[in-house]
Tab-separated table of C-alpha atoms in Angstrom:
chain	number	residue	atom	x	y	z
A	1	UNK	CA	10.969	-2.139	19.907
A	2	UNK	CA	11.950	-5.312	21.839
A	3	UNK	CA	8.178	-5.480	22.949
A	4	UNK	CA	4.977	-7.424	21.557
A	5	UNK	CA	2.293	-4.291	22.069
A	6	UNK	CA	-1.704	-5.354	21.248
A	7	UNK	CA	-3.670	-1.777	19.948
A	8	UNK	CA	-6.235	-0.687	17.802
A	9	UNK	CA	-6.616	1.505	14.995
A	10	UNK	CA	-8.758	0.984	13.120
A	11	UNK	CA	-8.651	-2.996	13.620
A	12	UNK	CA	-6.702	-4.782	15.873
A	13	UNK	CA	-3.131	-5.381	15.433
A	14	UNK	CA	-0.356	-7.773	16.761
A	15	UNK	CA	2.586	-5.803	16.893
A	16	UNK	CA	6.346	-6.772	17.329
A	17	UNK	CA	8.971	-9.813	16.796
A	18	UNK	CA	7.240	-12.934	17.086
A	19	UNK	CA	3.963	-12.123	16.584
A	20	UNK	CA	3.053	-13.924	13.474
A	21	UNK	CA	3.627	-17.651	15.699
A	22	UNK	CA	0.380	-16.657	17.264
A	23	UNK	CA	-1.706	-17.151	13.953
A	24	UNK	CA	-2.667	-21.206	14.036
A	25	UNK	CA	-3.543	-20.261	17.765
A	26	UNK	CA	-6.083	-17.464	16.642
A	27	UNK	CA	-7.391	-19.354	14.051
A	28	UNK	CA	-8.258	-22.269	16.113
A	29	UNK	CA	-9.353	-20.309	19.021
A	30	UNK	CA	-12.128	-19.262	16.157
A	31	UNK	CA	-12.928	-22.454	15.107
A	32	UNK	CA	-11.295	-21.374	11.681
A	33	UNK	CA	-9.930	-24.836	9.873
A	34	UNK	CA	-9.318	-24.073	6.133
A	35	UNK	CA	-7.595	-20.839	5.590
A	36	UNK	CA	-6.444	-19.645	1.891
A	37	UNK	CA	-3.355	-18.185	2.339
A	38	UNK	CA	-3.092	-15.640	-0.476
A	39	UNK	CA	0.516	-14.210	-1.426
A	40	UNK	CA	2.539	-14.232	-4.080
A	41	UNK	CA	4.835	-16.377	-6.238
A	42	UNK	CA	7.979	-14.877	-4.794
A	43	UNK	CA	7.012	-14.914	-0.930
A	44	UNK	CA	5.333	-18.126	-1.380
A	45	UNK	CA	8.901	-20.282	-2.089
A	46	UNK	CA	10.361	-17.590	0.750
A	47	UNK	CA	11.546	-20.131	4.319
A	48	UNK	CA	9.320	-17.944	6.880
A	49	UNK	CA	6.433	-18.487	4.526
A	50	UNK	CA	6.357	-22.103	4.243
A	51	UNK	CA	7.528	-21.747	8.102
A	52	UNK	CA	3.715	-20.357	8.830
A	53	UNK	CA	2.535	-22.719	6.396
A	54	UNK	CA	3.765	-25.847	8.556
A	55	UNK	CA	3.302	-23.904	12.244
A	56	UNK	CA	-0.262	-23.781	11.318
A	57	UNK	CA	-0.658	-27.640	9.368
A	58	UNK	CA	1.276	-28.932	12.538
A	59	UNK	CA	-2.113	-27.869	14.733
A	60	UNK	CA	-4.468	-29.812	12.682
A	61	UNK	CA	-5.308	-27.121	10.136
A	62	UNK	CA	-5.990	-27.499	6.315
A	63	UNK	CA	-3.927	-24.498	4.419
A	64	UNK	CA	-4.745	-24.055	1.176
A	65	UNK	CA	-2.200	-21.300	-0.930
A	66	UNK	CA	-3.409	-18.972	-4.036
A	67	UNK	CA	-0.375	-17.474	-5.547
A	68	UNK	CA	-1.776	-16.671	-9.335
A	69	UNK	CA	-1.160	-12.946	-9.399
A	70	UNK	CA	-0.163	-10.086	-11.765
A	71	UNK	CA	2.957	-7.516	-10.554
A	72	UNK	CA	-0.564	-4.737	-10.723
A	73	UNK	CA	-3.309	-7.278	-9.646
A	74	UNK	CA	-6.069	-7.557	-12.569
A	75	UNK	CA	-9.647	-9.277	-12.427
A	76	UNK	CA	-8.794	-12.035	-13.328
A	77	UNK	CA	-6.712	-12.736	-10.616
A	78	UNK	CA	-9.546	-11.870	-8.145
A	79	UNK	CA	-11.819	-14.614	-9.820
A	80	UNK	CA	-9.348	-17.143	-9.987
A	81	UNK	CA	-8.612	-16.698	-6.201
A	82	UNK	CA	-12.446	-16.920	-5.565
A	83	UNK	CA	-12.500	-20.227	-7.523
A	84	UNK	CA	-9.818	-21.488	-5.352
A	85	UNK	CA	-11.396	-20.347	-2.104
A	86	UNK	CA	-14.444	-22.499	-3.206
A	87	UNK	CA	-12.719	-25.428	-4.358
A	88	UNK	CA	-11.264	-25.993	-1.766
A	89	UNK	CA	-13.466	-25.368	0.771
A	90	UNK	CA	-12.094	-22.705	2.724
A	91	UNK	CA	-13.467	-20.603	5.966
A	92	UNK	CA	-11.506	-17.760	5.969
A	93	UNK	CA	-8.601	-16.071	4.129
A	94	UNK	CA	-5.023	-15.113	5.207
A	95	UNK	CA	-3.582	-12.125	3.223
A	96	UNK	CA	0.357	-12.524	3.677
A	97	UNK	CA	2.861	-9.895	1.559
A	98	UNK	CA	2.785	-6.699	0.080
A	99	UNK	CA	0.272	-4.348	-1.413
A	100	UNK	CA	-0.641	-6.163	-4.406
A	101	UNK	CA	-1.453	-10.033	-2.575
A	102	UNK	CA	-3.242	-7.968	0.329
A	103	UNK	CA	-5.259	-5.816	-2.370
A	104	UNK	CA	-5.628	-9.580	-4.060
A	105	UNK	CA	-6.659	-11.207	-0.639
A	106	UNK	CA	-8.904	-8.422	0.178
A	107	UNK	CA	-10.746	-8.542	-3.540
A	108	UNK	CA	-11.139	-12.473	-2.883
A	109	UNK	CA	-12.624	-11.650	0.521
A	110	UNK	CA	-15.585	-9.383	-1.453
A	111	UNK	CA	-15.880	-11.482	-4.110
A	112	UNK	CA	-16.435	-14.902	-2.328
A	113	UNK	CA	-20.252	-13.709	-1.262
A	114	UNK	CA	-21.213	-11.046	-3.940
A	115	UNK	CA	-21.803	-12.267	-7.230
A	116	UNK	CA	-22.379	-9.100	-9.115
A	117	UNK	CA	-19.346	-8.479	-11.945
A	118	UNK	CA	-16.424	-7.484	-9.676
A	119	UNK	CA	-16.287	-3.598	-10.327
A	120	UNK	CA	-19.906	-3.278	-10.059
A	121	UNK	CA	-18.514	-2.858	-6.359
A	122	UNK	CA	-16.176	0.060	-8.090
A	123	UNK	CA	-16.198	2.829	-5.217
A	124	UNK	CA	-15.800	5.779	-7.536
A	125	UNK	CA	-19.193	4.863	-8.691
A	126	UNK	CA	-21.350	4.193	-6.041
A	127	UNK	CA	-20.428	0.419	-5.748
A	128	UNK	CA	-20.030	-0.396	-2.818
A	129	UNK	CA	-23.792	-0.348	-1.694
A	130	UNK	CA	-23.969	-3.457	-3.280
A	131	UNK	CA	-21.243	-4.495	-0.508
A	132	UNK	CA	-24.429	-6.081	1.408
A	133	UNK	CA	-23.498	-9.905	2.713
A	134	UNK	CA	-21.545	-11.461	4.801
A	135	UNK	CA	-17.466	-12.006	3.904
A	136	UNK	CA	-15.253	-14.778	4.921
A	137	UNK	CA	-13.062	-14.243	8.365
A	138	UNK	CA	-10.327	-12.129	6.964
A	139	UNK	CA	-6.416	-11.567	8.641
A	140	UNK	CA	-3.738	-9.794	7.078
A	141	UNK	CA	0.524	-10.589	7.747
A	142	UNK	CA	2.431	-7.848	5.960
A	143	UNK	CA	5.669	-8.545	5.124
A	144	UNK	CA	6.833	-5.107	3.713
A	145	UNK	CA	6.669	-1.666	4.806
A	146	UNK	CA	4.802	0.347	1.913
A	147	UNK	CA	1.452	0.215	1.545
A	148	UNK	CA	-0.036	-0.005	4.722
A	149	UNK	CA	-2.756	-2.050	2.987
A	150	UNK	CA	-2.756	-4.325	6.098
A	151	UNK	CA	-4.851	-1.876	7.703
A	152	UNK	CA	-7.047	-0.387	4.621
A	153	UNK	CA	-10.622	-1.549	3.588
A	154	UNK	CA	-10.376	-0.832	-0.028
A	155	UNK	CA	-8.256	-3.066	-3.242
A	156	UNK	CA	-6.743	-1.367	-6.155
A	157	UNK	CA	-7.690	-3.928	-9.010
A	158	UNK	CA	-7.100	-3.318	-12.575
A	159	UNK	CA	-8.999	-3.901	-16.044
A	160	UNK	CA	-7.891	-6.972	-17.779
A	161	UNK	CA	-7.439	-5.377	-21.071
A	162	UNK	CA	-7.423	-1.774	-20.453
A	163	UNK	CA	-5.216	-1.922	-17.156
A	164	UNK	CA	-7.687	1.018	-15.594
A	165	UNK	CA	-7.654	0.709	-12.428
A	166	UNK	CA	-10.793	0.421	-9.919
A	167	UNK	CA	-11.526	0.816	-6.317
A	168	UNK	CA	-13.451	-1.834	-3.904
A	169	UNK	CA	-13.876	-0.283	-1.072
A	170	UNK	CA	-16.171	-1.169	2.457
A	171	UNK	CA	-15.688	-0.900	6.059
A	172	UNK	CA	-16.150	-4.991	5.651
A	173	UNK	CA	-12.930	-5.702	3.819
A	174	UNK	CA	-11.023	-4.763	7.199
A	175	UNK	CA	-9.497	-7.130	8.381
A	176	UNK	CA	-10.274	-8.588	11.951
A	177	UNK	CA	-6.926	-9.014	12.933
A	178	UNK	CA	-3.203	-8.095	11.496
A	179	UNK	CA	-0.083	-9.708	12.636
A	180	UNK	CA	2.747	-6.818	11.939
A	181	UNK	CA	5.530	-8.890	12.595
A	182	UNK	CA	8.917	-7.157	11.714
A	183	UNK	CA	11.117	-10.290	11.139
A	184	UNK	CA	9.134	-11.090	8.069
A	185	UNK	CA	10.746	-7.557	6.872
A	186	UNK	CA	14.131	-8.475	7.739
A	187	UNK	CA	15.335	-10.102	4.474
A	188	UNK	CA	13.620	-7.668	1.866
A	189	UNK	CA	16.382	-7.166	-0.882
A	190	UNK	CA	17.569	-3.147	-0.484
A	191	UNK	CA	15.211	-2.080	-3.521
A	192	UNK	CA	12.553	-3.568	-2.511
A	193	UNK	CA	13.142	-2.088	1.282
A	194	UNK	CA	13.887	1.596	-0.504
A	195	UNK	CA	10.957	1.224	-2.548
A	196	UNK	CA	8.415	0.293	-0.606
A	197	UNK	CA	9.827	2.671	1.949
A	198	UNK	CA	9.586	5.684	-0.501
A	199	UNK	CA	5.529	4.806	-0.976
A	200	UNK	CA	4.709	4.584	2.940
A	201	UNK	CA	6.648	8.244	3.500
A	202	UNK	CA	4.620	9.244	-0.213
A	203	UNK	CA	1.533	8.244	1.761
A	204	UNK	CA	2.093	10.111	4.689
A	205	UNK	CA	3.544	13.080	2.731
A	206	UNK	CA	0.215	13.363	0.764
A	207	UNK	CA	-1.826	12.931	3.262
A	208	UNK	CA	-0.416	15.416	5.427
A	209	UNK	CA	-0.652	18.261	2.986
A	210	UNK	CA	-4.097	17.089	1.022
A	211	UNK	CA	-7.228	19.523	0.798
A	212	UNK	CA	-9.766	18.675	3.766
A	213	UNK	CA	-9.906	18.885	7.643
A	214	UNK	CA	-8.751	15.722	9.055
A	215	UNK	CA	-6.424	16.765	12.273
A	216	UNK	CA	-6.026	13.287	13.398
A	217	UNK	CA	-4.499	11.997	10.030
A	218	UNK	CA	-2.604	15.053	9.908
A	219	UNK	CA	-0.748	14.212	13.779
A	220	UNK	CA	-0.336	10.758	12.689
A	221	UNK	CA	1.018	11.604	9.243
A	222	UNK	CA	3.426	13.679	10.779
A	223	UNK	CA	4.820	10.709	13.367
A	224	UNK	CA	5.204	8.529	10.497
A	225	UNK	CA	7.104	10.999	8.111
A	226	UNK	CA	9.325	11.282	10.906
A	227	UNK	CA	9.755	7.697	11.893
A	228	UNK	CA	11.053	7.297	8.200
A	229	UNK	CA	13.220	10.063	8.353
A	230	UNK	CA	14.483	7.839	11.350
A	231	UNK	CA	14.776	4.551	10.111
A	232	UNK	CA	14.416	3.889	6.087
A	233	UNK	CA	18.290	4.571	5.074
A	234	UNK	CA	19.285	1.910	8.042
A	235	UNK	CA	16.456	-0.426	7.066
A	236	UNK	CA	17.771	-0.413	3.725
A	237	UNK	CA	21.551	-0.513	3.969
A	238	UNK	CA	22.572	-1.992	7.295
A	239	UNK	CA	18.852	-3.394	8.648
A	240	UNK	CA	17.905	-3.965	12.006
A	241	UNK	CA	14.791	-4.716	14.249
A	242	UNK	CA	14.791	-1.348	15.451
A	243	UNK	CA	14.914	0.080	11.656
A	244	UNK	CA	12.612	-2.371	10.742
A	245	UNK	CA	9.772	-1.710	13.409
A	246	UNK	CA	9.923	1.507	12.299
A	247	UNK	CA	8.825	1.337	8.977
A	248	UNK	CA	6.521	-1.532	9.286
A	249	UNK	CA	4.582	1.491	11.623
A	250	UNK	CA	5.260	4.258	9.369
A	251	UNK	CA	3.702	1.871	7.170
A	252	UNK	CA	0.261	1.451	8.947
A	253	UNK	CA	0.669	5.249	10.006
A	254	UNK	CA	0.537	6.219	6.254
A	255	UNK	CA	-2.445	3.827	5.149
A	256	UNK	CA	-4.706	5.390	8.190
A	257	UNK	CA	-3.459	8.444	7.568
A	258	UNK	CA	-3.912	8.570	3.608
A	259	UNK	CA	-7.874	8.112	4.533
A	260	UNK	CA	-8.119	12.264	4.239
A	261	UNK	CA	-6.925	11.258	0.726
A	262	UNK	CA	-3.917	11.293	-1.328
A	263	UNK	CA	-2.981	13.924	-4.148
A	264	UNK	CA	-1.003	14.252	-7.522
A	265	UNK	CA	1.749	12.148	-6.879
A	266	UNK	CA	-0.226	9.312	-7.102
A	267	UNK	CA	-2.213	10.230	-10.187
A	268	UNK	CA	1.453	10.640	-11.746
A	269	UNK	CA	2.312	7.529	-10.571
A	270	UNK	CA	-0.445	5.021	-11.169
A	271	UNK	CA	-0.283	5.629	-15.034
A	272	UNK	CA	3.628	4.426	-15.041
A	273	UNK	CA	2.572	0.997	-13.458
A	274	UNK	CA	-0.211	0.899	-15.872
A	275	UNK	CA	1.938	1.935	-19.154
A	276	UNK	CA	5.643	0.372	-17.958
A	277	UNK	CA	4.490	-2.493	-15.211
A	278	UNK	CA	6.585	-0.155	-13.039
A	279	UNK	CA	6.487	-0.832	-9.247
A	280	UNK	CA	4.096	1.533	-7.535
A	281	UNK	CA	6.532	2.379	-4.874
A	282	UNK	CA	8.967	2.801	-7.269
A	283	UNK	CA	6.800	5.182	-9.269
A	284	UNK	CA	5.958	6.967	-6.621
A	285	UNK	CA	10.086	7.449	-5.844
A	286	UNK	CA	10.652	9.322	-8.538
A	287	UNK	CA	6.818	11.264	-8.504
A	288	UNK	CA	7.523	12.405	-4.838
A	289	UNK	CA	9.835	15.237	-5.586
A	290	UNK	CA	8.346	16.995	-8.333
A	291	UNK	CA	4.787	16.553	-7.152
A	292	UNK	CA	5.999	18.127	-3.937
A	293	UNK	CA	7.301	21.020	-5.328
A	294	UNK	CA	4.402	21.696	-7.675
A	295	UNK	CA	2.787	21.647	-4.088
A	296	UNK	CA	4.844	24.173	-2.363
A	297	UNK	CA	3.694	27.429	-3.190
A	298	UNK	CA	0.816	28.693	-0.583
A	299	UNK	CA	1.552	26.052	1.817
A	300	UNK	CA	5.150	27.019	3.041
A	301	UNK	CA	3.656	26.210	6.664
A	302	UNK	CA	2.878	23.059	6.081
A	303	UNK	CA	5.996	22.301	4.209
A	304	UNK	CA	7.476	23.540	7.034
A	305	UNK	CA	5.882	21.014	9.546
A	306	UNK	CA	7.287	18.099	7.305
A	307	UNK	CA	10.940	19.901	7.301
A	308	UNK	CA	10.581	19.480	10.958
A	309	UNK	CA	9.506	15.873	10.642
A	310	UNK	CA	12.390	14.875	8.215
A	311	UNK	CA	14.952	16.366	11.038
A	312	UNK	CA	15.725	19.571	8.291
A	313	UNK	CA	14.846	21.829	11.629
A	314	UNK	CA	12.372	24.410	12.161
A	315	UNK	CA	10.791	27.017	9.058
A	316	UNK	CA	13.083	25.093	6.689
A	317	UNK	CA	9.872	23.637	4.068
A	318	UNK	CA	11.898	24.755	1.341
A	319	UNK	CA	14.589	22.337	1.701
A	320	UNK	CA	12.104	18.995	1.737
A	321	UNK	CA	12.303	19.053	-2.049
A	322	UNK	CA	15.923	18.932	-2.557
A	323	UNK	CA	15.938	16.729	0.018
A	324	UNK	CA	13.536	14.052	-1.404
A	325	UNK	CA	15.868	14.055	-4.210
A	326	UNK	CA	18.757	13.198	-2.232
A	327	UNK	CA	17.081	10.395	-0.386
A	328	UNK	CA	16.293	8.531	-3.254
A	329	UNK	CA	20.144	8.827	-4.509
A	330	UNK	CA	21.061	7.422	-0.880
A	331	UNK	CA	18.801	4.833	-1.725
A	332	UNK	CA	19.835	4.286	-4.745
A	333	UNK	CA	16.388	4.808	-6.674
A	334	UNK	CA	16.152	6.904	-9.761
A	335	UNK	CA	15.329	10.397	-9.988
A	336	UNK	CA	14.753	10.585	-13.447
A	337	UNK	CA	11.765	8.777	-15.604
A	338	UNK	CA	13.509	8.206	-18.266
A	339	UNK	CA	15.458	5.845	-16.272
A	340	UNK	CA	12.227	3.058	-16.260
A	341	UNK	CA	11.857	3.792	-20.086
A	342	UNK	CA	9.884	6.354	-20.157
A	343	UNK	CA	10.069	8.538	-23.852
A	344	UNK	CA	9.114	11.770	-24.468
A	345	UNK	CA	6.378	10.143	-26.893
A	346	UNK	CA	4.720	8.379	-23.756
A	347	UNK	CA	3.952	12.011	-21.746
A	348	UNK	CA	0.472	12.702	-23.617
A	349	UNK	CA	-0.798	9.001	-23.007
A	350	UNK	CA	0.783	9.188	-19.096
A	351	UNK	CA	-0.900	12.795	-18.650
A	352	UNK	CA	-4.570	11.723	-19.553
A	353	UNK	CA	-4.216	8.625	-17.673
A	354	UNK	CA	-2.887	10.749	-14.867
A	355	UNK	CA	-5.741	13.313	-15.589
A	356	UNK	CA	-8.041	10.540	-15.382
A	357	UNK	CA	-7.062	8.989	-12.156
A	358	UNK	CA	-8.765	9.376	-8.912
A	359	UNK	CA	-6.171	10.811	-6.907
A	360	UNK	CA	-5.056	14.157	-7.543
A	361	UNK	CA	-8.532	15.687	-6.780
A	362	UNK	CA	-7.804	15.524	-2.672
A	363	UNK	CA	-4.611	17.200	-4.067
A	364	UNK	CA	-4.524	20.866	-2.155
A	365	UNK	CA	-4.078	22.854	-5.565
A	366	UNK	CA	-6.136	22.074	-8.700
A	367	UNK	CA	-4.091	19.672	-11.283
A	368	UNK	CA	-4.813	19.778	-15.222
A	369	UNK	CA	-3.358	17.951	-18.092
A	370	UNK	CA	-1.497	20.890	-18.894
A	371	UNK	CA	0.211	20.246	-15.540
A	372	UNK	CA	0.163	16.814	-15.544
A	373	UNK	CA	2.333	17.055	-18.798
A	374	UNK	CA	5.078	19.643	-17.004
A	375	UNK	CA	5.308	17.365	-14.408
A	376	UNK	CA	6.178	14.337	-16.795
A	377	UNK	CA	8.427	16.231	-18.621
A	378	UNK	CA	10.055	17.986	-15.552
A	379	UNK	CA	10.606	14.352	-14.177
A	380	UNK	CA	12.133	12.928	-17.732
């Protein structure tokens, strides 16, 4: 973990301490000269941000920075940060943060050449073969360990006014290069390390044990479960580089892996940051359990696999769910709903919403409301 390592999968990626000083380099070396750095209001005012920010003015380049973005990105926020890129004249865009400014920066990227109202490109209905021109030069810096989103090719935006959310998705929104740099991970505040920690090992979780035959997802899945078994209570407690490395690959791990597709813990958690503004990792904290053991029954061996993963030891599956509750009170997460303000009157909105989403059909057992609704109340 004391290395700098080049590989690729599925774009390239810088990977180690350091690695983010390279960026004014690459973007000169391709005649890049405006960039739109696109983060948000919190990591913008951050030292190592404004540190990039000056490496990369000192070598002649114009930055320009787009920071007007919802905690759940909406529309609007795309539009505005298409505005900006013309404005100012940019050449390429810079993605720098978590899920929600690279799901921002990634939107922008779409919508700087494609004109057509934004979810016209919506995925779940056929959008994205309107995804026909050219997009701007495109390079993500994540500075959590979560989403993986660094790696993806789709953005989660939502509705304006109905908060729904929509997928962009095409093998052009990857970016060309990411810079996985785990110092900018070093000074994440414990929540937002346990958090974001508890989506990346929902990711791989999911993905591991979703419906379809994807063996090299499943392998990597497997690595990453088990390089946050390794590292996410240190990263968050007492964090090091070692820690840290970890889950920024875990990280990437679980966004290539969650490619076979994710299941019901994400349709139970998308609603809450629709309803409640809850963070998604968050959400998907206090999901993980209880989706996992609605998933246990008639797939014991694969539950078994991820015992092994976790470090539970061999033919143990039916000790991951206690388990999963126990890491999030070592984390110091909630295990309850109720504890984010969730009622009893909110479970029939939550459970269509949740019914509705596009997750839970890669799920490997069938989810209805009915379910959807004993889950929510199971989780109260």
């Amino acid at each position: 973990m004391n290395q700098t390592y080049t590989y690729n999968f599925p774009t390239p990626i810088r990977f180690g301490s350091g690695v983010i000083n390279e960026l004014a380099d690459y973007l000169k070396s391709h005649n890049l000269k405006r960039p739109l750095f696109v983060t948000d209001g919190i990591i913008a005012e951050l030292s190592f941000f404004k540190k990039i920010k000056k490496d990369v003015e000192q070598t002649g380049l114009h930055v320009e920075v787009f920071t007007d973005m919802h905690k759940n990105p909406l529309k609007s926020d795309v539009l505005k940060g298409g505005d900006a890129y013309h404005d100012a004249q940019c050449d390429c865009i810079v993605g720098i943060g978590g899920g929600v400014a690279l799901d921002v920066a990634r939107a922008i990227v779409l919508r700087v050449n494609h004109k057509r109202d934004l979810f016209d490109y919506d995925d779940l209905i056929g959008g994205d073969k309107y995804v026909t021109e050219d997009v701007p030069h495109f390079i993500t810096v994540p500075t959590t360990s979560g989403t993986g989103s660094e790696v993806g090719r789709s953005a989660i935006i939502s509705e304006d006014d109905s908060k729904k959310k929509r997928i962009l998705f095409s093998p052009k929104l990857l970016a060309k290069i990411v810079f996985a740099d785990p110092m900018l991970t070093m000074e994440l505040p414990a929540f937002v390390t346990a958090a974001t920690g508890m989506d990346a090992l929902t990711h791989n979780m999911e993905a591991y044990v979703a419906k379809g035959f994807h063996p090299m997802c499943d392998g990597i899945a497997l690595e990453g479960i088990s390089l946050i078994s390794q590292s996410l209570e240190i990263a968050t407690h007492k964090p090091d580089i070692e820690s840290r490395s970890k889950m920024l690959l875990a990280s990437l791990m679980g966004a290539v892996a969650f490619q076979k597709g994710l299941g019901v813990v994400h349709s139970l958690a998308h609603p809450l940051s629709s309803m409640f503004d809850t963070h998604h990792g968050l959400a998907n904290a206090i999901n993980l359990p209880y989706g996992m053991d609605f998933n246990y029954e008639g797939f014991e061996d694969r539950f078994d696999k991820m015992a092994l993963a976790l470090g539970l030891g061999s033919d143990n599956g039916n000790k991951v769910v206690s388990h999963l509750f126990e890491l999030n009170e070592k984390l110091g997460l909630p295990t309850k709903l109720s504890a984010i303000g969730v009622k009893e009157e909110h479970i029939d909105a939550l459970s269509v919403l949740a019914k509705a989403d596009f997750c839970h059909p890669n799920n490997p057992k069938p989810v209805q409301l009915e379910d959807f609704k004993k889950l929510y109340k199971a989780a109260l």
